[in-house]
């Protein structure tokens, strides 16, 4: 269990044992964190990241080793972020890399982390103008990041992943007039990404399809009988 890590609180972890229904001692992972994300990275390890509130800021990554209900916080590594951290997004595992997203001031960012033993290695930021943290999806060996840019376009960018290096492929985009928080996106079993948004008073369904390293998009108005009132949108 991970708690805190917001507005300068301590980031604290504890293990819950389902067999004995007991909780181990709380362990401070990082003092004064402004964002936190964690993912199980192997059988007895958890990869944890946190941010500070600097401008420019920093990303911290540490591997937690778990034994029973005990936690060992291994040495953290640090990487700079562009601008000031705003909020965290989500994780996606691609091959041996753990990819995360976050928002840093003016940019939505995707980034990859690899682990050797108990030591993380943080790759470079992949940034694009976005209103929020990209939503991350995986198709085979490709990472795919869905963003809303300036309340004007929904974009999907594919990334090849090599170690902790992300290399952008060809982005596809479609027009929108919706806020980041109101976009709904999901991935079909076959891999295509569906996005529900609005444009010009219409609800729009968009499908992003990946071929090799190139995205394509098909968009269609759902309510072609007329526009929606602002309150409905």
Short mmCIF file of C-alpha atoms in Angstrom, two decimals:
data_model
loop_
_atom_site.label_atom_id
_atom_site.label_comp_id
_atom_site.label_asym_id
_atom_site.label_seq_id
_atom_site.Cartn_x
_atom_site.Cartn_y
_atom_site.Cartn_z
CA UNK A 1 0.00 0.00 0.00
CA UNK A 2 1.29 3.45 -0.94
CA UNK A 3 -0.04 6.65 0.60
CA UNK A 4 0.86 10.32 0.80
CA UNK A 5 3.14 11.79 -1.82
CA UNK A 6 0.96 14.82 -2.48
CA UNK A 7 1.47 18.51 -1.67
CA UNK A 8 4.73 17.84 0.14
CA UNK A 9 3.56 14.95 2.31
CA UNK A 10 5.82 12.02 3.12
CA UNK A 11 5.41 9.08 0.75
CA UNK A 12 4.81 6.00 2.90
CA UNK A 13 4.57 2.30 1.98
CA UNK A 14 3.35 -0.73 3.93
CA UNK A 15 2.78 -4.38 3.08
CA UNK A 16 -0.56 -6.08 3.75
CA UNK A 17 -0.26 -9.84 4.29
CA UNK A 18 -3.48 -11.47 3.02
CA UNK A 19 -2.71 -14.75 4.82
CA UNK A 20 -2.46 -13.30 8.32
CA UNK A 21 -4.52 -10.20 7.56
CA UNK A 22 -1.84 -8.02 9.10
CA UNK A 23 -0.02 -4.88 8.02
CA UNK A 24 3.74 -4.49 8.31
CA UNK A 25 5.57 -1.45 9.60
CA UNK A 26 5.09 1.75 7.62
CA UNK A 27 8.23 2.81 5.76
CA UNK A 28 8.98 6.29 4.42
CA UNK A 29 9.89 5.95 0.75
CA UNK A 30 10.52 9.64 0.21
CA UNK A 31 10.03 12.70 2.37
CA UNK A 32 8.19 15.69 0.94
CA UNK A 33 6.95 14.22 -2.34
CA UNK A 34 4.59 16.00 -4.73
CA UNK A 35 3.43 13.05 -6.76
CA UNK A 36 3.79 9.30 -6.54
CA UNK A 37 3.29 6.23 -8.67
CA UNK A 38 4.27 2.61 -8.08
CA UNK A 39 4.14 -0.65 -10.01
CA UNK A 40 5.10 -4.23 -9.17
CA UNK A 41 8.30 -4.73 -11.17
CA UNK A 42 9.17 -8.32 -10.20
CA UNK A 43 8.16 -11.01 -7.71
CA UNK A 44 9.59 -9.20 -4.66
CA UNK A 45 10.13 -5.69 -6.00
CA UNK A 46 8.11 -2.53 -6.47
CA UNK A 47 9.26 0.36 -8.65
CA UNK A 48 8.26 3.67 -7.08
CA UNK A 49 8.58 7.18 -8.52
CA UNK A 50 7.97 10.57 -6.95
CA UNK A 51 8.44 14.22 -7.92
CA UNK A 52 9.49 17.39 -6.18
CA UNK A 53 7.92 20.83 -6.52
CA UNK A 54 10.85 22.61 -8.13
CA UNK A 55 10.79 24.59 -11.35
CA UNK A 56 12.56 22.96 -13.08
CA UNK A 57 11.76 19.86 -11.06
CA UNK A 58 13.09 16.35 -10.59
CA UNK A 59 11.81 12.82 -10.91
CA UNK A 60 12.97 10.29 -8.32
CA UNK A 61 12.87 6.51 -8.85
CA UNK A 62 13.63 3.81 -6.31
CA UNK A 63 13.14 0.07 -6.12
CA UNK A 64 11.49 -1.27 -2.97
CA UNK A 65 12.51 -4.79 -2.02
CA UNK A 66 9.85 -6.74 -0.16
CA UNK A 67 10.41 -9.64 2.25
CA UNK A 68 7.32 -10.76 4.12
CA UNK A 69 5.90 -7.52 5.45
CA UNK A 70 9.28 -5.75 5.53
CA UNK A 71 10.29 -3.10 2.98
CA UNK A 72 13.81 -2.05 2.04
CA UNK A 73 14.06 1.25 0.17
CA UNK A 74 17.05 0.97 -2.14
CA UNK A 75 19.09 3.95 -3.37
CA UNK A 76 17.03 6.38 -5.45
CA UNK A 77 18.14 7.86 -8.76
CA UNK A 78 17.18 11.32 -10.01
CA UNK A 79 16.38 12.78 -13.40
CA UNK A 80 15.43 16.34 -14.32
CA UNK A 81 11.99 17.19 -15.68
CA UNK A 82 11.14 20.11 -17.93
CA UNK A 83 9.25 22.75 -15.99
CA UNK A 84 7.29 22.12 -12.82
CA UNK A 85 5.52 18.84 -12.04
CA UNK A 86 1.72 19.14 -12.22
CA UNK A 87 0.29 15.64 -11.85
CA UNK A 88 1.04 12.00 -12.58
CA UNK A 89 -0.58 9.79 -15.20
CA UNK A 90 -0.32 6.01 -15.53
CA UNK A 91 2.05 3.08 -16.13
CA UNK A 92 2.51 0.73 -19.09
CA UNK A 93 4.98 -2.17 -19.22
CA UNK A 94 6.65 -2.69 -22.60
CA UNK A 95 9.20 -5.46 -22.87
CA UNK A 96 11.65 -4.91 -20.02
CA UNK A 97 10.78 -1.23 -19.59
CA UNK A 98 8.24 0.45 -17.34
CA UNK A 99 6.80 3.52 -19.04
CA UNK A 100 5.04 6.30 -17.15
CA UNK A 101 3.31 9.55 -18.01
CA UNK A 102 2.99 12.87 -16.21
CA UNK A 103 2.30 16.55 -16.82
CA UNK A 104 5.07 19.12 -16.33
CA UNK A 105 3.76 22.62 -16.74
CA UNK A 106 3.12 23.01 -20.48
CA UNK A 107 3.88 19.46 -21.58
CA UNK A 108 2.46 15.97 -21.34
CA UNK A 109 5.34 13.53 -21.01
CA UNK A 110 6.01 9.85 -21.64
CA UNK A 111 9.17 8.33 -20.16
CA UNK A 112 10.70 4.86 -19.73
CA UNK A 113 12.54 3.30 -16.79
CA UNK A 114 14.56 0.09 -16.76
CA UNK A 115 15.89 -1.77 -13.72
CA UNK A 116 19.20 -3.56 -13.20
CA UNK A 117 19.19 -5.44 -9.90
CA UNK A 118 17.74 -2.83 -7.56
CA UNK A 119 18.92 0.22 -9.52
CA UNK A 120 16.53 2.08 -11.85
CA UNK A 121 17.72 3.89 -14.98
CA UNK A 122 15.51 6.75 -16.21
CA UNK A 123 15.31 7.56 -19.92
CA UNK A 124 14.73 10.96 -21.51
CA UNK A 125 11.38 12.75 -21.62
CA UNK A 126 9.21 12.50 -24.72
CA UNK A 127 7.14 15.67 -24.58
CA UNK A 128 4.27 17.12 -26.57
CA UNK A 129 1.91 20.02 -26.02
CA UNK A 130 -0.92 18.56 -23.97
CA UNK A 131 -3.52 19.57 -21.43
CA UNK A 132 -2.79 16.56 -19.24
CA UNK A 133 -0.67 13.48 -18.71
CA UNK A 134 -0.81 11.17 -21.76
CA UNK A 135 -2.89 7.99 -21.49
CA UNK A 136 -0.56 5.07 -22.19
CA UNK A 137 -1.44 1.89 -24.07
CA UNK A 138 0.59 -1.03 -25.43
CA UNK A 139 0.36 -2.79 -28.80
CA UNK A 140 2.93 -5.57 -29.06
CA UNK A 141 6.33 -3.95 -28.57
CA UNK A 142 4.99 -0.41 -29.14
CA UNK A 143 3.99 2.17 -26.54
CA UNK A 144 1.11 4.44 -27.61
CA UNK A 145 0.32 7.79 -25.96
CA UNK A 146 -3.07 9.53 -26.31
CA UNK A 147 -3.13 13.27 -25.58
CA UNK A 148 -5.40 16.29 -25.88
CA UNK A 149 -3.54 19.33 -27.18
CA UNK A 150 -4.77 22.86 -26.43
CA UNK A 151 -8.43 21.76 -26.49
CA UNK A 152 -8.10 21.53 -30.28
CA UNK A 153 -6.79 18.06 -31.20
CA UNK A 154 -6.74 14.52 -29.88
CA UNK A 155 -3.46 12.88 -30.85
CA UNK A 156 -1.99 9.39 -30.61
CA UNK A 157 1.77 8.92 -30.87
CA UNK A 158 3.47 5.51 -31.14
CA UNK A 159 6.89 4.94 -29.57
CA UNK A 160 9.42 2.21 -30.22
CA UNK A 161 11.01 1.09 -26.95
CA UNK A 162 14.68 0.14 -26.67
CA UNK A 163 15.86 -0.14 -23.09
CA UNK A 164 14.72 3.14 -21.53
CA UNK A 165 14.79 5.02 -24.85
CA UNK A 166 11.52 5.99 -26.54
CA UNK A 167 11.59 6.85 -30.25
CA UNK A 168 8.48 8.50 -31.69
CA UNK A 169 6.83 7.15 -34.81
CA UNK A 170 4.19 8.95 -36.89
CA UNK A 171 1.43 10.69 -34.93
CA UNK A 172 -2.23 10.83 -35.98
CA UNK A 173 -4.57 13.57 -34.79
CA UNK A 174 -8.21 14.61 -35.05
CA UNK A 175 -10.03 17.82 -34.14
CA UNK A 176 -11.75 18.25 -30.79
CA UNK A 177 -13.31 20.98 -28.66
CA UNK A 178 -13.23 19.12 -25.38
CA UNK A 179 -11.28 19.46 -22.16
CA UNK A 180 -8.71 16.79 -21.29
CA UNK A 181 -10.72 15.68 -18.26
CA UNK A 182 -13.80 14.91 -20.35
CA UNK A 183 -12.10 12.63 -22.90
CA UNK A 184 -12.76 8.89 -22.57
CA UNK A 185 -10.32 6.42 -24.13
CA UNK A 186 -9.93 2.64 -24.10
CA UNK A 187 -8.26 -0.14 -26.06
CA UNK A 188 -10.10 -2.81 -28.01
CA UNK A 189 -8.92 -6.45 -27.67
CA UNK A 190 -7.48 -6.32 -31.20
CA UNK A 191 -5.34 -3.31 -30.23
CA UNK A 192 -7.12 -0.30 -31.73
CA UNK A 193 -7.65 2.64 -29.38
CA UNK A 194 -11.10 4.21 -29.12
CA UNK A 195 -11.58 7.81 -27.98
CA UNK A 196 -14.90 9.49 -27.20
CA UNK A 197 -14.78 13.28 -27.38
CA UNK A 198 -16.63 16.25 -28.90
CA UNK A 199 -16.05 18.58 -31.81
CA UNK A 200 -18.14 21.56 -32.91
CA UNK A 201 -21.13 20.56 -30.80
CA UNK A 202 -21.12 16.89 -31.80
CA UNK A 203 -20.12 13.80 -29.90
CA UNK A 204 -17.35 12.13 -31.89
CA UNK A 205 -16.00 8.58 -31.85
CA UNK A 206 -12.41 8.27 -33.06
CA UNK A 207 -10.46 5.07 -33.64
CA UNK A 208 -6.64 5.06 -33.76
CA UNK A 209 -5.07 2.17 -35.66
CA UNK A 210 -1.35 1.35 -35.59
CA UNK A 211 0.51 -0.11 -38.56
CA UNK A 212 4.20 -0.68 -37.84
CA UNK A 213 5.24 2.71 -36.36
CA UNK A 214 2.48 4.82 -37.97
CA UNK A 215 -0.86 5.79 -36.47
CA UNK A 216 -4.00 6.45 -38.53
CA UNK A 217 -7.32 7.79 -37.24
CA UNK A 218 -10.96 7.51 -38.32
CA UNK A 219 -13.47 9.89 -36.73
CA UNK A 220 -17.24 10.00 -37.07
CA UNK A 221 -19.98 12.13 -35.55
CA UNK A 222 -22.25 10.04 -33.32
CA UNK A 223 -25.24 12.40 -33.22
CA UNK A 224 -25.55 13.53 -36.83
CA UNK A 225 -29.13 14.68 -36.30
CA UNK A 226 -28.00 18.00 -34.84
CA UNK A 227 -25.73 19.79 -32.43
CA UNK A 228 -25.80 19.45 -28.66
CA UNK A 229 -26.62 22.25 -26.28
CA UNK A 230 -23.62 23.49 -24.31
CA UNK A 231 -25.07 22.10 -21.09
CA UNK A 232 -25.36 18.63 -22.66
CA UNK A 233 -21.75 18.70 -23.80
#
